[in-house]
Coordinates of C-alpha atoms and ligand atoms in Angstrom, one line a residue:
Chain A
M18 CA -40.9 2.3 3.0
A19 CA -37.7 0.9 1.7
N20 CA -37.3 -1.6 -1.0
G21 CA -39.2 -0.3 -4.2
I22 CA -42.4 -1.5 -6.0
L23 CA -42.8 -4.9 -7.4
V24 CA -45.6 -5.7 -10.4
F25 CA -47.0 -8.4 -10.9
I26 CA -46.6 -9.8 -14.5
E27 CA -49.1 -12.0 -15.9
H28 CA -49.4 -14.5 -18.9
V29 CA -50.5 -17.7 -20.2
D30 CA -47.6 -19.5 -22.1
G31 CA -45.6 -16.4 -22.4
K32 CA -47.9 -14.4 -23.9
I33 CA -48.3 -11.1 -21.3
N34 CA -51.8 -10.0 -20.8
K35 CA -51.9 -6.5 -22.1
A36 CA -53.3 -5.8 -18.4
S37 CA -50.1 -6.1 -16.9
Y38 CA -48.8 -3.2 -18.5
E39 CA -51.5 -1.4 -17.0
A40 CA -50.0 -2.2 -13.2
V41 CA -46.5 -1.3 -14.6
R42 CA -48.2 2.2 -15.4
A43 CA -49.7 2.3 -12.4
A44 CA -46.0 1.5 -10.6
Q45 CA -44.5 4.4 -12.4
L46 CA -46.6 6.9 -11.8
I47 CA -47.1 6.0 -8.0
G48 CA -43.1 5.1 -7.7
A49 CA -42.5 8.5 -8.8
Q50 CA -44.4 10.4 -6.8
I51 CA -43.7 8.4 -3.6
G52 CA -39.9 7.6 -4.4
Q53 CA -39.9 4.0 -4.9
E54 CA -38.3 2.2 -7.7
A55 CA -40.5 -0.2 -9.3
S56 CA -39.6 -3.6 -10.2
A57 CA -41.7 -6.5 -12.0
V58 CA -41.8 -10.2 -11.5
I59 CA -43.0 -12.9 -13.8
L60 CA -43.1 -16.5 -12.7
G61 CA -43.4 -19.8 -15.4
Q62 CA -41.8 -21.5 -17.6
G63 CA -39.6 -20.5 -20.7
I64 CA -40.8 -17.3 -19.7
G65 CA -37.5 -15.5 -21.5
D66 CA -38.9 -13.8 -23.8
A67 CA -41.8 -12.3 -22.3
A68 CA -39.2 -11.0 -19.3
A69 CA -37.5 -9.7 -22.1
E70 CA -40.7 -7.8 -23.4
I71 CA -41.2 -6.4 -19.7
A72 CA -37.4 -5.3 -19.2
A73 CA -38.0 -2.5 -22.1
K74 CA -40.2 -0.6 -19.9
K75 CA -38.6 1.9 -17.6
L76 CA -38.2 -0.4 -14.4
K77 CA -35.2 -1.1 -12.1
T78 CA -35.5 -4.7 -12.3
V79 CA -37.1 -7.9 -13.9
Y80 CA -37.2 -10.9 -11.8
T81 CA -37.8 -14.2 -13.6
V82 CA -38.9 -17.2 -11.5
E83 CA -38.5 -20.3 -13.4
N84 CA -40.2 -23.8 -12.2
E85 CA -42.0 -26.8 -13.6
W86 CA -44.5 -26.7 -11.0
L87 CA -45.0 -22.9 -12.7
K88 CA -45.7 -23.8 -16.1
S89 CA -49.7 -23.7 -15.5
Y90 CA -50.9 -21.3 -13.4
T91 CA -52.4 -22.7 -10.1
A92 CA -53.6 -20.3 -7.2
D93 CA -51.5 -22.8 -5.0
G94 CA -48.1 -22.9 -7.2
Y95 CA -48.4 -18.8 -7.6
T96 CA -49.3 -17.8 -4.0
Q97 CA -46.0 -20.2 -2.6
A98 CA -44.0 -18.9 -5.2
F99 CA -44.4 -15.3 -5.3
K100 CA -44.7 -15.4 -1.2
Q101 CA -41.1 -16.8 -1.2
I102 CA -40.7 -13.6 -3.9
I103 CA -41.6 -11.4 -1.3
E104 CA -39.5 -12.7 1.1
Q105 CA -36.3 -12.4 -1.2
V106 CA -37.1 -9.0 -2.9
Q107 CA -38.8 -7.2 0.3
P108 CA -40.8 -4.9 -1.8
A109 CA -43.1 -2.3 0.4
L110 CA -45.8 -2.3 -2.1
V111 CA -47.0 -5.2 -4.4
L112 CA -49.0 -4.0 -7.4
F113 CA -51.7 -6.2 -10.1
C114 CA -54.0 -5.7 -12.3
H115 CA -57.3 -7.1 -11.1
T116 CA -57.8 -10.1 -13.4
Y117 CA -59.4 -13.0 -13.3
E118 CA -56.3 -14.8 -12.2
V119 CA -55.1 -12.4 -9.7
R120 CA -58.6 -12.5 -8.2
D121 CA -57.9 -16.1 -8.0
F122 CA -54.7 -15.9 -5.9
A123 CA -53.8 -12.6 -4.6
P124 CA -56.2 -12.6 -1.9
K125 CA -54.4 -16.0 -0.6
L126 CA -51.1 -14.6 -1.3
A127 CA -52.0 -11.5 1.1
A128 CA -53.9 -13.8 3.8
S129 CA -50.4 -15.8 3.7
L130 CA -48.4 -12.6 4.8
K131 CA -51.3 -11.9 7.3
R132 CA -51.9 -9.0 4.9
I133 CA -55.2 -8.1 3.1
L134 CA -55.1 -7.3 -0.6
L135 CA -56.3 -3.8 -1.2
G136 CA -58.3 -5.1 -4.7
D137 CA -59.8 -3.6 -7.2
N138 CA -59.2 -0.1 -7.0
I139 CA -59.6 2.2 -10.1
G140 CA -57.2 5.1 -9.0
Y141 CA -55.0 6.7 -6.1
K142 CA -54.1 9.9 -4.7
I143 CA -51.6 10.6 -2.3
E144 CA -52.2 12.1 0.8
D145 CA -49.5 13.0 3.9
G146 CA -46.7 11.5 1.4
Q147 CA -48.7 8.1 1.1
P148 CA -51.1 6.5 -1.8
V149 CA -54.5 6.1 -0.6
F150 CA -56.6 4.0 -3.0
T151 CA -59.9 4.4 -4.5
R152 CA -62.4 1.5 -5.0
Q153 CA -65.7 1.4 -6.2
V154 CA -68.5 0.3 -3.5
F155 CA -72.2 -1.0 -4.3
Q156 CA -71.5 -1.9 -7.7
G157 CA -69.8 1.5 -8.3
K158 CA -72.8 3.1 -6.7
L159 CA -70.6 4.4 -4.5
A160 CA -66.8 5.3 -4.2
A161 CA -64.4 4.9 -1.3
D162 CA -60.9 5.6 -0.5
V163 CA -58.9 3.1 1.4
V164 CA -55.5 2.6 2.7
P165 CA -53.7 -0.2 4.1
V166 CA -52.8 -0.6 7.9
G167 CA -49.8 -2.1 9.2
D168 CA -46.6 -3.2 7.8
T169 CA -45.6 -3.4 4.5
P170 CA -45.6 -4.9 2.1
H171 CA -48.9 -3.6 1.1
L172 CA -50.7 -5.7 -2.0
V173 CA -52.9 -3.6 -4.0
S174 CA -54.9 -4.4 -7.3
F175 CA -56.4 -2.3 -10.3
Q176 CA -59.5 -2.5 -12.3
I177 CA -58.4 -3.0 -15.4
G178 CA -58.5 0.1 -17.8
S179 CA -57.6 2.5 -14.8
F180 CA -54.0 3.0 -15.9
R181 CA -53.1 3.5 -19.8
G182 CA -50.7 0.8 -20.4
D183 CA -49.7 2.3 -23.5
E184 CA -48.3 4.6 -21.6
C185 CA -45.7 3.2 -20.0
E186 CA -42.0 4.9 -20.1
A187 CA -39.5 2.8 -22.1
G188 CA -36.2 2.1 -20.4
Q189 CA -33.9 -0.8 -19.8
A190 CA -34.5 -3.3 -17.1
A191 CA -31.9 -5.4 -15.4
A192 CA -32.6 -9.4 -15.4
Q193 CA -32.3 -11.2 -12.5
A194 CA -33.7 -15.3 -11.5
L195 CA -34.7 -16.2 -8.8
S196 CA -35.5 -19.4 -7.8
V197 CA -38.2 -20.9 -5.5
N198 CA -39.2 -24.5 -3.9
L199 CA -42.2 -25.8 -4.8
D200 CA -43.8 -29.9 -4.9
A201 CA -47.2 -31.6 -5.6
D202 CA -47.7 -31.2 -1.7
V203 CA -48.0 -27.6 -2.2
V204 CA -49.7 -27.6 -5.7
R205 CA -52.8 -28.9 -5.0
Q206 CA -55.0 -28.0 -8.3
Q207 CA -54.7 -29.9 -11.4
P208 CA -55.5 -27.8 -14.3
E209 CA -56.8 -29.2 -17.4
E210 CA -56.5 -27.4 -21.0
R211 CA -58.5 -23.8 -21.4
F212 CA -61.2 -24.0 -23.5
K213 CA -63.8 -22.0 -25.4
E214 CA -67.3 -23.2 -25.8
A215 CA -69.1 -23.0 -29.0
K216 CA -68.1 -19.9 -31.2
A217 CA -70.4 -16.9 -31.1
A218 CA -72.6 -16.8 -34.2
V219 CA -73.4 -13.1 -33.9
D220 CA -70.0 -10.3 -34.2
L221 CA -71.5 -7.4 -32.3
T222 CA -67.9 -6.0 -32.5
Q223 CA -68.9 -4.4 -36.0
A224 CA -72.5 -3.4 -35.2
P225 CA -72.9 0.4 -35.9
L226 CA -75.7 1.1 -33.7
I227 CA -76.4 -1.5 -30.3
V228 CA -79.7 -1.5 -28.2
S229 CA -78.5 -3.3 -25.2
V230 CA -81.3 -4.5 -22.2
G231 CA -80.7 -5.2 -18.5
R232 CA -82.3 -6.7 -15.6
G233 CA -84.7 -3.6 -15.4
I234 CA -86.7 -5.5 -18.2
K235 CA -87.9 -7.6 -15.5
E236 CA -90.0 -10.5 -17.8
Q237 CA -88.5 -12.6 -20.7
K238 CA -91.8 -11.2 -22.5
N239 CA -90.8 -8.0 -22.0
I240 CA -87.9 -8.2 -24.3
E241 CA -90.1 -7.6 -27.1
I242 CA -90.2 -4.2 -26.7
V243 CA -86.5 -3.7 -26.7
K244 CA -86.4 -5.8 -29.7
K245 CA -89.0 -3.3 -31.7
L246 CA -86.7 -0.3 -30.6
A247 CA -83.8 -2.2 -32.1
E248 CA -85.5 -2.9 -35.3
S249 CA -86.6 0.5 -35.9
L250 CA -83.7 1.9 -35.3
G251 CA -81.8 -0.7 -37.5
A252 CA -79.6 -1.5 -34.5
E253 CA -78.4 -5.0 -33.0
I254 CA -80.0 -6.2 -29.3
A255 CA -77.4 -6.8 -26.8
A256 CA -77.9 -7.6 -23.1
S257 CA -76.1 -7.5 -20.1
R258 CA -75.1 -11.2 -18.2
P259 CA -78.2 -11.4 -16.0
I260 CA -80.1 -11.3 -19.1
C261 CA -77.9 -13.9 -20.7
D262 CA -78.0 -16.1 -17.9
N263 CA -81.5 -16.5 -17.7
E264 CA -81.3 -17.6 -21.4
W265 CA -83.9 -14.6 -22.6
L266 CA -80.9 -13.5 -25.1
P267 CA -78.6 -16.1 -26.2
M268 CA -74.8 -15.9 -24.8
D269 CA -73.5 -14.4 -27.6
R270 CA -75.4 -11.1 -27.0
Q271 CA -73.6 -10.6 -23.9
V272 CA -71.6 -7.2 -23.7
G273 CA -69.2 -7.3 -20.8
S274 CA -65.5 -8.6 -19.3
S275 CA -67.3 -11.9 -19.8
G276 CA -69.0 -11.6 -23.0
Q277 CA -68.3 -8.9 -26.2
T278 CA -66.6 -5.5 -25.9
V279 CA -68.3 -3.3 -28.7
A280 CA -67.5 0.1 -29.9
P281 CA -70.4 1.0 -31.6
K282 CA -71.6 4.6 -33.2
M283 CA -74.2 4.4 -30.5
Y284 CA -75.2 2.2 -27.4
L285 CA -78.4 2.5 -26.1
A286 CA -78.5 0.8 -22.4
V287 CA -81.9 0.2 -20.7
G288 CA -82.5 -0.7 -17.6
I289 CA -78.7 -1.2 -16.9
S290 CA -76.8 -0.5 -14.2
G291 CA -73.7 -0.2 -15.3
A292 CA -71.8 -2.5 -13.1
I293 CA -68.0 -2.1 -13.9
Q294 CA -68.2 -5.8 -15.7
H295 CA -71.0 -4.2 -17.9
I296 CA -69.1 -1.0 -18.8
V297 CA -65.6 -2.4 -19.6
G298 CA -67.4 -4.0 -22.6
M299 CA -69.0 -0.9 -23.7
K300 CA -67.7 2.1 -23.1
G301 CA -65.9 2.4 -26.4
A302 CA -69.1 3.4 -28.1
R303 CA -68.6 6.9 -29.3
T304 CA -72.3 7.9 -28.2
I305 CA -73.9 6.2 -25.1
V306 CA -77.3 6.5 -24.3
A307 CA -79.0 5.4 -21.0
I308 CA -82.5 5.1 -19.8
N309 CA -83.1 4.1 -16.2
K310 CA -85.0 4.9 -13.8
D311 CA -83.0 5.8 -11.0
K312 CA -80.9 8.6 -11.9
E313 CA -77.7 7.5 -9.5
A314 CA -77.4 4.6 -11.7
P315 CA -73.5 4.3 -12.6
I316 CA -74.3 4.0 -16.1
F317 CA -74.8 7.9 -16.2
E318 CA -71.4 8.5 -15.1
I319 CA -70.8 7.4 -18.4
A320 CA -73.1 8.2 -20.7
D321 CA -73.7 11.5 -23.1
Y322 CA -77.7 11.4 -23.3
G323 CA -79.7 10.3 -20.1
I324 CA -83.5 9.4 -19.4
V325 CA -84.3 9.1 -16.0
G326 CA -88.1 7.2 -16.3
D327 CA -89.9 4.1 -16.7
L328 CA -88.1 2.4 -19.7
F329 CA -92.1 0.4 -19.8
E330 CA -93.1 4.1 -21.2
I331 CA -90.0 5.7 -22.5
V332 CA -89.4 2.5 -25.1
P333 CA -92.8 2.2 -26.9
A334 CA -92.4 6.1 -27.6
L335 CA -88.5 6.2 -28.8
T336 CA -90.0 3.1 -31.3
A337 CA -92.8 5.3 -32.3
E338 CA -90.0 8.3 -33.0
A339 CA -87.8 6.0 -34.3
E340 CA -90.4 4.7 -36.9
K341 CA -90.6 8.4 -38.2
L342 CA -87.0 8.4 -39.4
K343 CA -87.5 5.4 -41.8
Chain B
M30 CA -71.1 -34.5 1.2
K31 CA -71.1 -32.0 3.8
I32 CA -71.5 -28.8 2.6
I33 CA -71.3 -25.5 4.4
V34 CA -72.5 -22.3 2.2
C35 CA -71.7 -18.8 3.3
L36 CA -74.4 -16.3 2.7
K37 CA -74.2 -12.8 3.2
Q38 CA -77.1 -9.8 4.1
V39 CA -76.7 -6.8 1.6
P40 CA -78.8 -4.0 1.7
K41 CA -81.4 -4.3 -1.5
N42 CA -80.1 -3.8 -5.1
D43 CA -82.4 -0.9 -5.7
S44 CA -81.5 1.0 -2.1
I45 CA -81.3 4.1 -1.7
L46 CA -77.7 4.4 -0.3
R47 CA -77.4 7.4 2.1
I48 CA -73.5 8.4 3.4
N49 CA -73.3 8.7 7.1
E50 CA -72.2 11.6 8.9
Q51 CA -68.8 10.6 9.4
G52 CA -68.5 10.1 5.6
T53 CA -66.7 6.5 6.4
W54 CA -70.0 4.3 5.1
I55 CA -74.0 4.3 4.2
Q56 CA -76.7 4.8 7.0
D57 CA -78.0 1.9 7.6
R58 CA -81.5 3.1 8.8
D59 CA -84.2 2.5 6.3
L60 CA -82.6 0.1 4.6
T61 CA -84.2 -3.5 3.5
Y62 CA -82.1 -6.5 3.3
E63 CA -81.6 -9.4 0.7
I64 CA -79.3 -12.6 0.0
N65 CA -75.9 -11.5 -1.7
E66 CA -77.1 -12.3 -5.3
S67 CA -74.2 -15.1 -6.0
D68 CA -74.6 -16.7 -2.7
Q69 CA -77.8 -17.5 -3.7
Y70 CA -76.2 -19.7 -6.5
A71 CA -73.9 -20.8 -4.3
L72 CA -76.5 -22.1 -1.9
E73 CA -78.4 -23.4 -5.0
A74 CA -75.4 -25.3 -6.0
A75 CA -74.8 -26.9 -2.6
L76 CA -78.5 -28.0 -2.7
Q77 CA -78.1 -29.4 -6.0
L78 CA -74.7 -31.4 -5.1
K79 CA -76.8 -32.8 -2.1
E80 CA -79.5 -34.2 -4.1
K81 CA -77.0 -35.8 -6.0
H82 CA -74.7 -37.0 -3.7
G83 CA -76.8 -37.2 -0.4
G84 CA -75.1 -35.5 2.9
E85 CA -75.9 -32.2 4.4
V86 CA -76.1 -28.7 3.9
I87 CA -75.2 -26.0 6.7
A88 CA -76.1 -22.3 6.0
L89 CA -73.7 -19.9 7.8
S90 CA -74.3 -16.2 8.0
L91 CA -72.1 -13.8 10.0
G92 CA -73.8 -10.4 11.2
P93 CA -76.3 -8.7 13.4
A94 CA -79.6 -10.5 14.6
R95 CA -81.6 -9.7 11.1
V96 CA -79.0 -11.9 9.3
Q97 CA -81.1 -14.7 11.0
T98 CA -83.3 -13.9 8.0
V99 CA -80.8 -15.2 5.6
I100 CA -80.2 -18.5 7.3
K101 CA -84.1 -18.8 7.6
E102 CA -84.6 -18.3 4.0
A103 CA -82.1 -20.7 3.4
L104 CA -83.5 -23.2 5.5
A105 CA -86.8 -23.1 4.0
R106 CA -84.8 -23.4 0.3
G107 CA -83.4 -26.7 1.9
A108 CA -80.8 -26.4 3.7
D109 CA -80.6 -28.4 6.5
R110 CA -79.0 -26.0 9.8
G111 CA -77.7 -23.0 10.3
I112 CA -74.8 -21.7 11.7
H113 CA -75.4 -17.5 13.2
L114 CA -72.2 -16.0 13.8
E115 CA -72.9 -13.0 15.9
D116 CA -70.8 -11.1 18.1
A117 CA -70.4 -6.8 18.7
T118 CA -66.3 -7.5 17.7
L119 CA -67.5 -9.2 14.5
D120 CA -69.2 -6.0 13.3
N121 CA -67.2 -4.2 10.6
L122 CA -64.6 -6.1 9.8
D123 CA -62.3 -6.5 6.9
A124 CA -62.3 -9.3 4.5
F125 CA -59.4 -10.5 6.3
G126 CA -61.3 -10.6 9.9
I127 CA -64.3 -11.7 8.5
S128 CA -62.8 -15.0 6.9
T129 CA -60.9 -15.4 10.2
A130 CA -64.5 -15.7 11.9
I131 CA -66.0 -17.8 9.2
A132 CA -62.8 -20.0 8.4
A133 CA -63.0 -20.6 12.9
A134 CA -66.8 -21.9 12.7
A135 CA -66.1 -24.1 9.5
K136 CA -62.8 -25.8 10.8
A137 CA -64.9 -26.3 14.0
E138 CA -67.9 -28.1 12.1
G139 CA -66.1 -29.7 9.6
F140 CA -67.0 -30.0 6.0
D141 CA -66.2 -31.5 2.4
L142 CA -66.9 -28.0 0.9
L143 CA -67.1 -24.8 1.9
L144 CA -68.9 -22.4 -0.7
T145 CA -69.1 -18.6 -0.9
G146 CA -70.6 -16.1 -3.8
L147 CA -68.0 -15.0 -5.8
Q148 CA -67.8 -11.4 -4.5
S149 CA -70.3 -9.2 -2.3
D150 CA -72.4 -6.8 -3.8
D151 CA -72.0 -4.3 -1.0
Y152 CA -68.3 -4.0 -0.3
G153 CA -67.1 -6.6 -3.2
Y154 CA -64.1 -7.4 -1.9
A155 CA -64.3 -10.7 -3.5
Q156 CA -62.0 -12.1 -1.0
T157 CA -63.6 -14.2 1.9
G158 CA -63.4 -17.6 0.4
V159 CA -60.2 -17.2 -0.8
I160 CA -58.6 -15.9 2.6
A161 CA -60.6 -18.8 4.4
A162 CA -59.0 -21.3 2.3
E163 CA -55.9 -19.9 3.2
L164 CA -56.3 -19.5 7.0
L165 CA -57.8 -23.1 6.8
G166 CA -54.9 -24.6 4.9
L167 CA -56.9 -25.8 2.3
P168 CA -57.0 -25.7 -1.9
H169 CA -59.8 -23.2 -3.6
A170 CA -61.0 -22.3 -6.8
T171 CA -62.9 -18.9 -7.7
I172 CA -65.4 -18.0 -10.3
V173 CA -66.9 -21.7 -10.2
M174 CA -69.5 -22.4 -12.8
D175 CA -70.0 -25.9 -12.4
V176 CA -69.0 -28.8 -9.9
Q177 CA -68.4 -32.8 -10.0
A178 CA -67.7 -35.2 -7.0
T179 CA -64.3 -37.1 -8.2
D180 CA -62.7 -39.9 -6.2
G181 CA -61.6 -38.3 -3.3
G182 CA -61.9 -34.7 -4.3
I183 CA -64.0 -32.0 -6.9
R184 CA -63.7 -31.2 -10.4
V185 CA -64.5 -27.8 -11.1
K186 CA -65.1 -25.3 -14.2
R187 CA -64.2 -22.0 -14.0
E188 CA -64.7 -19.2 -15.7
L189 CA -61.3 -17.5 -17.3
E190 CA -61.2 -14.3 -19.4
N191 CA -62.2 -13.8 -23.0
G192 CA -64.5 -16.0 -23.2
F193 CA -62.1 -18.9 -22.1
F194 CA -63.0 -21.9 -19.2
Q195 CA -61.1 -24.1 -17.2
W196 CA -61.9 -27.5 -15.7
V197 CA -59.5 -27.8 -12.5
S198 CA -59.3 -30.5 -10.2
M199 CA -58.5 -31.1 -6.4
P200 CA -58.5 -32.8 -3.1
A201 CA -61.5 -32.0 -0.7
P202 CA -61.9 -30.6 1.4
A203 CA -61.7 -27.3 -0.8
V204 CA -63.5 -23.8 -0.7
L205 CA -65.2 -22.4 -3.9
T206 CA -66.6 -19.3 -5.0
I207 CA -69.7 -19.4 -7.2
Q208 CA -70.5 -17.3 -10.4
S209 CA -73.8 -15.6 -10.2
G210 CA -76.3 -17.5 -13.0
I211 CA -74.8 -21.0 -13.3
N212 CA -77.9 -22.6 -11.9
T213 CA -81.7 -21.8 -11.2
L214 CA -82.2 -20.9 -8.2
R215 CA -85.2 -22.1 -6.3
Y216 CA -87.8 -20.7 -4.3
A217 CA -88.8 -21.9 -0.7
T218 CA -92.4 -23.4 -0.8
L219 CA -94.7 -23.2 1.8
K220 CA -93.6 -26.5 3.1
G221 CA -90.3 -25.6 3.0
I222 CA -91.3 -22.6 5.4
M223 CA -92.7 -24.8 7.6
A224 CA -89.9 -27.3 7.8
A225 CA -87.9 -24.8 8.4
K226 CA -88.9 -23.6 11.5
K227 CA -87.5 -26.7 13.4
K228 CA -84.4 -26.8 11.9
E229 CA -81.6 -25.9 14.3
I230 CA -80.1 -22.3 14.1
K231 CA -76.6 -22.6 16.1
K232 CA -75.4 -19.1 17.5
L233 CA -71.9 -18.6 18.3
D234 CA -70.1 -15.3 19.2
A235 CA -66.5 -14.9 19.1
A236 CA -65.5 -16.6 22.5
G237 CA -67.4 -19.6 21.1
L238 CA -65.4 -19.7 18.0
G239 CA -62.1 -19.4 20.5
L240 CA -61.3 -16.1 18.5
D241 CA -58.5 -13.7 20.1
T242 CA -59.3 -10.6 18.9
A243 CA -55.8 -9.9 17.6
S244 CA -56.4 -11.9 14.4
L245 CA -59.4 -9.4 13.9
T246 CA -57.5 -6.1 14.1
P247 CA -58.2 -3.8 10.8
K248 CA -55.4 -4.4 7.9
M249 CA -57.4 -1.6 6.2
Q250 CA -59.1 1.0 6.6
F251 CA -62.2 3.5 5.0
R252 CA -61.0 6.9 5.0
R253 CA -64.2 8.1 3.3
V254 CA -67.1 7.2 1.1
Y255 CA -68.6 9.3 -1.6
V256 CA -70.7 9.3 -4.6
P257 CA -68.2 9.0 -7.6
V258 CA -67.0 12.0 -10.0
K259 CA -68.8 11.9 -13.1
S260 CA -66.3 11.3 -15.9
K261 CA -68.4 12.8 -18.5
Q262 CA -71.5 15.5 -18.9
T263 CA -74.3 14.1 -19.2
Q264 CA -77.5 15.6 -21.0
F265 CA -80.5 14.5 -19.5
L266 CA -83.5 14.9 -21.4
E267 CA -87.0 15.8 -19.1
G268 CA -90.2 16.1 -20.3
S269 CA -93.1 13.4 -21.4
P270 CA -92.1 9.7 -22.7
A271 CA -92.9 11.1 -26.4
E272 CA -91.2 14.5 -25.7
V273 CA -88.0 12.7 -24.6
A274 CA -88.1 10.3 -27.6
A275 CA -88.4 13.2 -29.9
K276 CA -85.8 14.8 -28.3
L277 CA -83.3 11.9 -28.1
I278 CA -83.8 11.2 -31.6
E279 CA -83.2 14.9 -32.6
K280 CA -80.4 14.8 -30.8
L281 CA -79.0 11.4 -32.2
K282 CA -79.3 13.0 -35.5
N283 CA -78.2 16.4 -35.6
E284 CA -76.0 16.7 -32.0
A285 CA -73.9 12.9 -32.1
R286 CA -74.9 12.3 -36.0
V287 CA -75.6 8.8 -35.3
F288 CA -78.0 8.4 -38.4
Ligands
LIG11 C1 -66.4 -11.7 -12.6 C2 -67.6 -11.3 -13.1 C3 -68.1 -11.0 -14.7 C4 -69.2 -10.6 -15.3 N1 -69.4 -10.1 -16.7 C5 -70.5 -9.6 -16.8 C6 -70.6 -9.2 -18.3 O1 -69.7 -9.7 -19.3 N2 -71.6 -8.6 -18.6 C7 -72.4 -7.5 -17.9 O2 -73.6 -7.2 -18.0 N3 -72.1 -8.1 -16.7 C8 -71.3 -8.7 -16.0 N4 -70.9 -9.2 -14.3 C9 -72.3 -9.0 -14.0 C10 -72.5 -7.6 -13.4 O3 -71.5 -7.1 -12.3 C11 -73.8 -7.2 -13.2 O4 -74.3 -7.9 -12.2 C12 -74.9 -6.9 -14.0 O5 -74.2 -6.4 -15.3 C13 -76.3 -6.3 -13.8 O6 -76.8 -6.5 -15.0 P1 -77.8 -4.9 -15.0 O7 -77.3 -3.7 -15.3 O8 -78.9 -5.6 -16.2 O9 -78.9 -5.4 -14.0 P2 -78.9 -4.7 -12.3 O10 -77.9 -4.7 -11.6 O11 -80.1 -5.4 -11.6 O12 -79.8 -3.3 -12.6 C14 -81.2 -3.1 -13.5 C15 -81.4 -1.6 -13.5 O13 -82.6 -1.3 -14.4 C16 -83.1 -0.2 -13.9 N5 -84.5 -0.3 -13.8 C17 -85.5 -1.2 -13.4 N6 -86.6 -0.8 -13.6 C18 -86.6 0.3 -14.1 C19 -87.3 0.8 -15.4 N7 -88.7 0.3 -15.0 N8 -87.3 1.6 -16.0 C20 -86.1 2.0 -16.4 N9 -84.9 1.3 -15.2 C21 -85.7 0.2 -14.4 C22 -82.7 0.1 -12.1 O14 -82.8 1.1 -11.7 C23 -81.3 -0.6 -12.1 O15 -80.7 0.1 -12.5 C24 -69.8 -9.8 -14.1 C25 -69.9 -9.8 -12.8 C26 -68.7 -10.7 -12.6 C27 -68.3 -10.6 -10.6

């Protein structure tokens, strides 16, 4: 491998997505082990401050690509611009953090180079001098080690939270502006303003105790038994996404990557499998308890206390026990 | 509107997964299957668009003979016809290979919208639709929550991070990957199941798709598959429901000091 590692820096209106620092950190670590220098690239318009911020990390070069067609993110614009950058810089490895934006364009970018994105990895190891990437399959029930096949550049993304962005080594990167050709024929998507739906009525982020319910509850009417448990513990009730999608509990009770991120003293997960999109929203809890009938459920990987069994038997027993605390 | 929906058959969500002897994937013996979750929402979105705007919904699935049940289920729910891509050379492809086959079939068929779910519950690549869009030279959008028809195209609501959303317009034909939970799934009625029996399922193999095998060579490889290493030491509490309940409360109180 010859031309270093190139890290994609994501931003909205010049404000860098913190997840990008995780990708920088990954590049620093992998680069040190395989003898490749890491550089970064940022695309947009009016991105000077963001580029300067990134240049304070230990990187060889920070490439900036200013173009009016990159003012707002579009899959077409980013793919076409990034492709031209890869042709100019010729990196051996391109690293991304696996954000929604990266999910949207990186597979297209890879395909345009006749490559595949090795997506959503949670770590790596070095075997025979080459990085091997680890990703989850079956929604976290199993892990797989994967390698790219074929010529460089190889494109790889890491799941959010796989690296510590705050552990990036500081440094002073060189700045280099690159230019790309884009026009209306290339950029077919027309994005409107980003917006939020009605503000959440419940703020779960401040709750000291949370009892959270997942699809193991089977039916809407069964939610009652979990509500009773929450009440007897003096806890807020929360849920996994499918429960809120079904409107069994309101949207603002959802925990996870597309819901709230919580860090209570205790998080009790009832009938929740522990998909990564849920875990990112609650893994900061001080004590995690899981009740699940499947002892292989991924939620047990992060649980302090586990009860393997039928929630319909355990939850009422737990409610009765909690009542005694009062 | 002519809509092709890609449906993947995956092992049932609560399957017991056993790793194969080579340690490279799971054993497929004894597995039961279902339609990938988000693909079901893609199918429902397609059926609702057809009800609103007219047109046709075509259910497409790639895989061995067993995936016919997926196509039949879609036909019973209201899809008009099916396309089944089956060929030994199409087994065990990576996302690029699968998208290559799907893109070839979709191109031959012609369409206004090509829909997929946003990711599969087994491999979880989340790439099939996006790669197909690139191979077909079409615009796309991912993690789509809502689809509106416009003059000459579509306007879609995308889910973004941190509670944000965004509407994006683009010309049709286009490729969309659909988020789970965006609509309410319908179930097949008896009438639907009867009607499905008369609906056509076209079978295509690699030659029929005009694929050259070079375009299917793998771009990634699985070294090994294994049970994940735990990051925390879980204390499993055992006993009758009343016993584990008492133990848990005691531990939360005296060990974890939660209350
Ligand atoms: C882009 C994207 C964003 C997402 N955002 C979020 C998010 O913000 N939050 C979120 O939660 N998910 C999110 N998801 C969905 C996520 O991937 C999972 O699908 C979801 O978290 C699963 O919810 P669950 O654990 O309740 O259901 P399942 O995965 O179906 O798990 C149900 C669990 O209940 C157990 N169970 C069943 N019956 C019983 C019983 N009688 N007793 C005990 N246990 C039982 C089962 O063993 C199983 O482990 C997102 C997905 C994507 C792709």
